[in-house]
PDB file of C-alpha atoms in Angstrom:
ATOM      1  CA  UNK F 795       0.000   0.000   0.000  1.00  0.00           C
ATOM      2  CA  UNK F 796       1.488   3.385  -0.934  1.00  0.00           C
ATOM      3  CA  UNK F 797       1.210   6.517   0.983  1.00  0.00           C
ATOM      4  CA  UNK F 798      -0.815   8.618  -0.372  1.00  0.00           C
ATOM      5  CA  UNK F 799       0.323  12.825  -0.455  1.00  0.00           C
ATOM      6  CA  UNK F 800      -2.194  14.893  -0.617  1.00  0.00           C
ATOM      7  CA  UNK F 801      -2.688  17.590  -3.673  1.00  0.00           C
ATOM      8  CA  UNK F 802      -3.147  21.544  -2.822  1.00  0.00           C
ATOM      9  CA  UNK F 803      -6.742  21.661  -4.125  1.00  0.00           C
ATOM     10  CA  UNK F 804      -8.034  19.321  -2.013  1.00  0.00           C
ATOM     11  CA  UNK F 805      -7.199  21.393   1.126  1.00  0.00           C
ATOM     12  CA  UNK F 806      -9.995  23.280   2.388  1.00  0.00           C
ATOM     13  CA  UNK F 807      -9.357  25.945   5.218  1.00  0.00           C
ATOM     14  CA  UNK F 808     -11.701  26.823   7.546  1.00  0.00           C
ATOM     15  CA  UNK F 809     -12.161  30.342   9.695  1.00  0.00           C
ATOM     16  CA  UNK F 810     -11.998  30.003  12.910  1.00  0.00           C
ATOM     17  CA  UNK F 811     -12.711  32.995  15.841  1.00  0.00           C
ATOM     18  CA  UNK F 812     -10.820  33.097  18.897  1.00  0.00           C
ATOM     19  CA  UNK F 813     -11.773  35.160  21.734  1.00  0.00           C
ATOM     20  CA  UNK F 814      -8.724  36.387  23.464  1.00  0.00           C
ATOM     21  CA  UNK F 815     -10.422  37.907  26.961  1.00  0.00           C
ATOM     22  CA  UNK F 816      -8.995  36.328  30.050  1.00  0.00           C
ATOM     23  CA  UNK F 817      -6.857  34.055  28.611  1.00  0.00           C
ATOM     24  CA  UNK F 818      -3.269  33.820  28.823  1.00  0.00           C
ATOM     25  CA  UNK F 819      -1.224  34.876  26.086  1.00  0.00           C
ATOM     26  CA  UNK F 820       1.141  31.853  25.552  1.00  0.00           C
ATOM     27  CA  UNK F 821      -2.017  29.597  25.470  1.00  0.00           C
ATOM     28  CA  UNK F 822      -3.885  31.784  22.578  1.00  0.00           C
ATOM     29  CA  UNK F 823      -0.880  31.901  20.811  1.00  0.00           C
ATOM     30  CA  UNK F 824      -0.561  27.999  20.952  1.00  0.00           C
ATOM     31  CA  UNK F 825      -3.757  27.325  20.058  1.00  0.00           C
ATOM     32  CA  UNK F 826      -4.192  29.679  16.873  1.00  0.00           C
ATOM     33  CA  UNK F 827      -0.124  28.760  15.819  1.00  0.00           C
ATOM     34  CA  UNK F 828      -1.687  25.151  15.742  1.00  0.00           C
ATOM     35  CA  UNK F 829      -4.686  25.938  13.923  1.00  0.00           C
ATOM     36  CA  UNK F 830      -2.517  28.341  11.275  1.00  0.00           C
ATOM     37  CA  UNK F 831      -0.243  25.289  10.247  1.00  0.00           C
ATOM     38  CA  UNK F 832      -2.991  22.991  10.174  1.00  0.00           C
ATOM     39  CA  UNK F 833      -1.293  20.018  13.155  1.00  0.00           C
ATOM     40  CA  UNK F 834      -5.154  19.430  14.318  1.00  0.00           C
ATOM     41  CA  UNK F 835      -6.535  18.328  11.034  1.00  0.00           C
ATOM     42  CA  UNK F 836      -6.119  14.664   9.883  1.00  0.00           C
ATOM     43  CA  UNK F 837      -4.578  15.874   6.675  1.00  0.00           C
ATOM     44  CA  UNK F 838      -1.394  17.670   7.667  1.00  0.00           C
ATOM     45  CA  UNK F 839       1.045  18.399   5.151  1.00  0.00           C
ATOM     46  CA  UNK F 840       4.246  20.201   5.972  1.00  0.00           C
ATOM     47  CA  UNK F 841       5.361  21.090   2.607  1.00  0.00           C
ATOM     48  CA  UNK F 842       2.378  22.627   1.894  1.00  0.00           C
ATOM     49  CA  UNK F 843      -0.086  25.505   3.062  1.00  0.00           C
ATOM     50  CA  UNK F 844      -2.973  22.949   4.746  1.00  0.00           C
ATOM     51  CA  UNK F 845      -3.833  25.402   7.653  1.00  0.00           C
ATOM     52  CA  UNK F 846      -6.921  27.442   8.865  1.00  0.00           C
ATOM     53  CA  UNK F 847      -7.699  30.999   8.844  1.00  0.00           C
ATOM     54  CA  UNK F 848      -7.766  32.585  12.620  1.00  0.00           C
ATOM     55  CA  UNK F 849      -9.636  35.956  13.432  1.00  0.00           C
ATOM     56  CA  UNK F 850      -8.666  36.909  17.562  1.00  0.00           C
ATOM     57  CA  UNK F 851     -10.964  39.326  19.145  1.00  0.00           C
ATOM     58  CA  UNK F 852     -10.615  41.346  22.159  1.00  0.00           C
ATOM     59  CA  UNK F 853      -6.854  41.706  22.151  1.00  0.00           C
ATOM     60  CA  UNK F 854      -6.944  44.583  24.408  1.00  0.00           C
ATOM     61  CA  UNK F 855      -8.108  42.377  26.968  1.00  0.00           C
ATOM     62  CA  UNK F 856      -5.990  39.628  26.581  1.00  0.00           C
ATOM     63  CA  UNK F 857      -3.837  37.823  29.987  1.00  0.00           C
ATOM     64  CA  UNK F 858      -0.672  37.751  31.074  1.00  0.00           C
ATOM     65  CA  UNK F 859       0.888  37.191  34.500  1.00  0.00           C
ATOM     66  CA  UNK F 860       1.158  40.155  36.732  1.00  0.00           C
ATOM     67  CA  UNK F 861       5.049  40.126  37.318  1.00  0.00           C
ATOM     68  CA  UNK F 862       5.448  40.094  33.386  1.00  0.00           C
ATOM     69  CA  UNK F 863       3.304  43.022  33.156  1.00  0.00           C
ATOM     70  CA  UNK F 864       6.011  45.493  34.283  1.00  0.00           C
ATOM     71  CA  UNK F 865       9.318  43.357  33.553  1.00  0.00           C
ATOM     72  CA  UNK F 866       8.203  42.275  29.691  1.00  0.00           C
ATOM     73  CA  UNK F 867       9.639  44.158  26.706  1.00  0.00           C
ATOM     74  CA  UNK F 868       9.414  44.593  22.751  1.00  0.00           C
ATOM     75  CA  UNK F 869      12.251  45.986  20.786  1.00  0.00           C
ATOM     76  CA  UNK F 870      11.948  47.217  18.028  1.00  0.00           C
ATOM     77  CA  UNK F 871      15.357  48.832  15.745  1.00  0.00           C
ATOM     78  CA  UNK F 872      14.664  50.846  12.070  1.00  0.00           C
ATOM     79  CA  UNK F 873      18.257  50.080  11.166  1.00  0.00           C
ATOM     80  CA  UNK F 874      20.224  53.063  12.177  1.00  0.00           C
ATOM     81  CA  UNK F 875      22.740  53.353  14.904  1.00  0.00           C
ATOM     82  CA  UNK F 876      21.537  54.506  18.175  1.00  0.00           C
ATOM     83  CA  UNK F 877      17.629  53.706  16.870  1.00  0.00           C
ATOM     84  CA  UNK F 878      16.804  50.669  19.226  1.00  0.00           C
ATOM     85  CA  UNK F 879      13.255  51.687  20.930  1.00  0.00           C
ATOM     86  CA  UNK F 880      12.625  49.808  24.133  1.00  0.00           C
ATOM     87  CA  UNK F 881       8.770  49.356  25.327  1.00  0.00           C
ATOM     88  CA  UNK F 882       6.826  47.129  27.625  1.00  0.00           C
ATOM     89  CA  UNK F 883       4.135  45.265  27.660  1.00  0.00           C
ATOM     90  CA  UNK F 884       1.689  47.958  29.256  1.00  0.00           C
ATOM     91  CA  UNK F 885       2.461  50.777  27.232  1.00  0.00           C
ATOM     92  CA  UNK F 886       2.320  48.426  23.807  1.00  0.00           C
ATOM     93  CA  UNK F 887      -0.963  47.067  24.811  1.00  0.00           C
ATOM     94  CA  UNK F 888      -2.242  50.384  25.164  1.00  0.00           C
ATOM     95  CA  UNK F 889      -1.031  51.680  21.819  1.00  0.00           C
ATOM     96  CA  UNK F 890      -1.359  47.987  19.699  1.00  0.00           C
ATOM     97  CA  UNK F 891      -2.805  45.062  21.778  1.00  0.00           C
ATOM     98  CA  UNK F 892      -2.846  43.622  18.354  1.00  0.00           C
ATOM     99  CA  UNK F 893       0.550  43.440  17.900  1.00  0.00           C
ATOM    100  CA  UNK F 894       1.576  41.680  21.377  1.00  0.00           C
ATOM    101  CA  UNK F 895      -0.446  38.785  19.773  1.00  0.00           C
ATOM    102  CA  UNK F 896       0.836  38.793  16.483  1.00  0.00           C
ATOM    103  CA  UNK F 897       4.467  38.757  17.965  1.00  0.00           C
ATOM    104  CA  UNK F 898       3.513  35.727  20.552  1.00  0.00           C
ATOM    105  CA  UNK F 899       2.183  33.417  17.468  1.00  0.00           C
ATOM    106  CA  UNK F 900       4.729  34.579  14.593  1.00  0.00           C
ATOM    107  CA  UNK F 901       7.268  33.033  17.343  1.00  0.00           C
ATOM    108  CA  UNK F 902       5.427  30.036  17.489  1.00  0.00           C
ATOM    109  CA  UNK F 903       5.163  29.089  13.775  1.00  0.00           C
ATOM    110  CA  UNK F 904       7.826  26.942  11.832  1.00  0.00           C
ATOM    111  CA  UNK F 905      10.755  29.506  10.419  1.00  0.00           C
ATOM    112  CA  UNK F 906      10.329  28.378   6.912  1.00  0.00           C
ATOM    113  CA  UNK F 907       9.014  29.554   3.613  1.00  0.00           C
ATOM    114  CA  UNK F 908       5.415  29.077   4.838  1.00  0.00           C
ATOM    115  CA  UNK F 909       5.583  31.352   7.555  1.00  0.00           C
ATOM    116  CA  UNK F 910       4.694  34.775   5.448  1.00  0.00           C
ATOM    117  CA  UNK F 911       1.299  33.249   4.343  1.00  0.00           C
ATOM    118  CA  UNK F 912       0.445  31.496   7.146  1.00  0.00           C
ATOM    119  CA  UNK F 913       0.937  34.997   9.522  1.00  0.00           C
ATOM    120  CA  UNK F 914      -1.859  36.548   6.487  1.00  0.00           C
ATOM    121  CA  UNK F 915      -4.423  33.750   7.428  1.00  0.00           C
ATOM    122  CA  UNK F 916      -4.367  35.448  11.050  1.00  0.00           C
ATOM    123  CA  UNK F 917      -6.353  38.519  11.539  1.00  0.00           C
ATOM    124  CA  UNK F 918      -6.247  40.360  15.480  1.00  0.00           C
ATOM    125  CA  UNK F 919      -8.794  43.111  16.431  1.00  0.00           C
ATOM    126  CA  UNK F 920      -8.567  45.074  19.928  1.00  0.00           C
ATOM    127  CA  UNK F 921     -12.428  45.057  20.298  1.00  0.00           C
ATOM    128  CA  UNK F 922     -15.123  42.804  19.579  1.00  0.00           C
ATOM    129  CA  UNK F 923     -16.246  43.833  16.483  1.00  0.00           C
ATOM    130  CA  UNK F 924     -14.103  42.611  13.254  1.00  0.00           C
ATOM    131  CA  UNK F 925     -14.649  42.789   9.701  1.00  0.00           C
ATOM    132  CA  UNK F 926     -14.145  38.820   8.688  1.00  0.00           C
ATOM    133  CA  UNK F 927     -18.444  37.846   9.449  1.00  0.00           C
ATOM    134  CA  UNK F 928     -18.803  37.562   5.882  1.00  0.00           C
ATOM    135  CA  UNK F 929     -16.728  34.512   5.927  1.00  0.00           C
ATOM    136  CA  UNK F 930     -18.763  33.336   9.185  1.00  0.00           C
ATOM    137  CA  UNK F 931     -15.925  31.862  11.040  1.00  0.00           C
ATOM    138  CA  UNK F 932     -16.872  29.034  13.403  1.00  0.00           C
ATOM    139  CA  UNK F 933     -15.866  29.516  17.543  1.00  0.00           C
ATOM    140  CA  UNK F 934     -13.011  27.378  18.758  1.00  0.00           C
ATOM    141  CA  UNK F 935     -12.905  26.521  22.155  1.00  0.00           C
ATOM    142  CA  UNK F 936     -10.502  26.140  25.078  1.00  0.00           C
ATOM    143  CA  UNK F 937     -10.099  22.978  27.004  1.00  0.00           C
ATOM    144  CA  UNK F 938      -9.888  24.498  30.810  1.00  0.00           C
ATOM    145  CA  UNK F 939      -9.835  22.174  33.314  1.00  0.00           C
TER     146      UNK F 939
END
């Protein structure tokens, strides 16, 4: 019996919606980096793009533990000498609470050649409105014990 690969039109994605209040950063990141390279669906491919789309909600309002709050930091450099801009985790929430998310799951997908498109299958919004209900995206749930 041969193994049989599977072809790039016969992956369908799926949207999914996350909803990012109250839960912990590391564990929404986890859970939509898994979803975005597609290791929960029986037909995983590696070499090839078999992920879902993710939409997050709520980032503003998204957890983290209390002694991170003040000691957690983004850089961020433009290139030039002397340019390296320092900020933490309460001041970038308050300016982009999208971007804390973005950074958290972009860390946890594969460094490879798929990582560009899977990062545009993820879309973050501060608030609870967002602009993907055309594509009616289904709720995916947390196991909390």
């Amino acid at each position: 019996m041969k193994t049989r690969t599977i072809k790039k039109n016969e992956i369908k994605a799926k949207w999914y919606l996350l909803d990012a209040e109250g839960i912990r950063l590391g564990q929404l990141a986890r859970k939509a980096a898994v979803t975005l390279i597609g290791k929960d669906k029986v037909n995983f491919s590696d070499n090839l793009l078999s992920g879902d789309y993710v939409v997050i909600i709520n980032a503003k309002k998204v957890s983290i533990y209390p002694k991170k709050k003040e000691s957690k930091k983004y850089y961020r450099h433009s290139g030039y000498m002397g340019s390296l801009k320092v900020e933490n985790f309460q001041d970038l929430l308050k300016r982009k609470p999208e971007q804390i998310i973005e950074n958290a799951v972009k860390g946890m997908l594969p460094n490879n050649k798929l990582r560009k498109q899977m990062l545009k299958r993820l879309f973050v919004y501060p608030a609870s409105e967002h602009k993907n209900e055309a594509q009616k995206p289904e709720k995916l749930l947390f196991n909390t014990k």
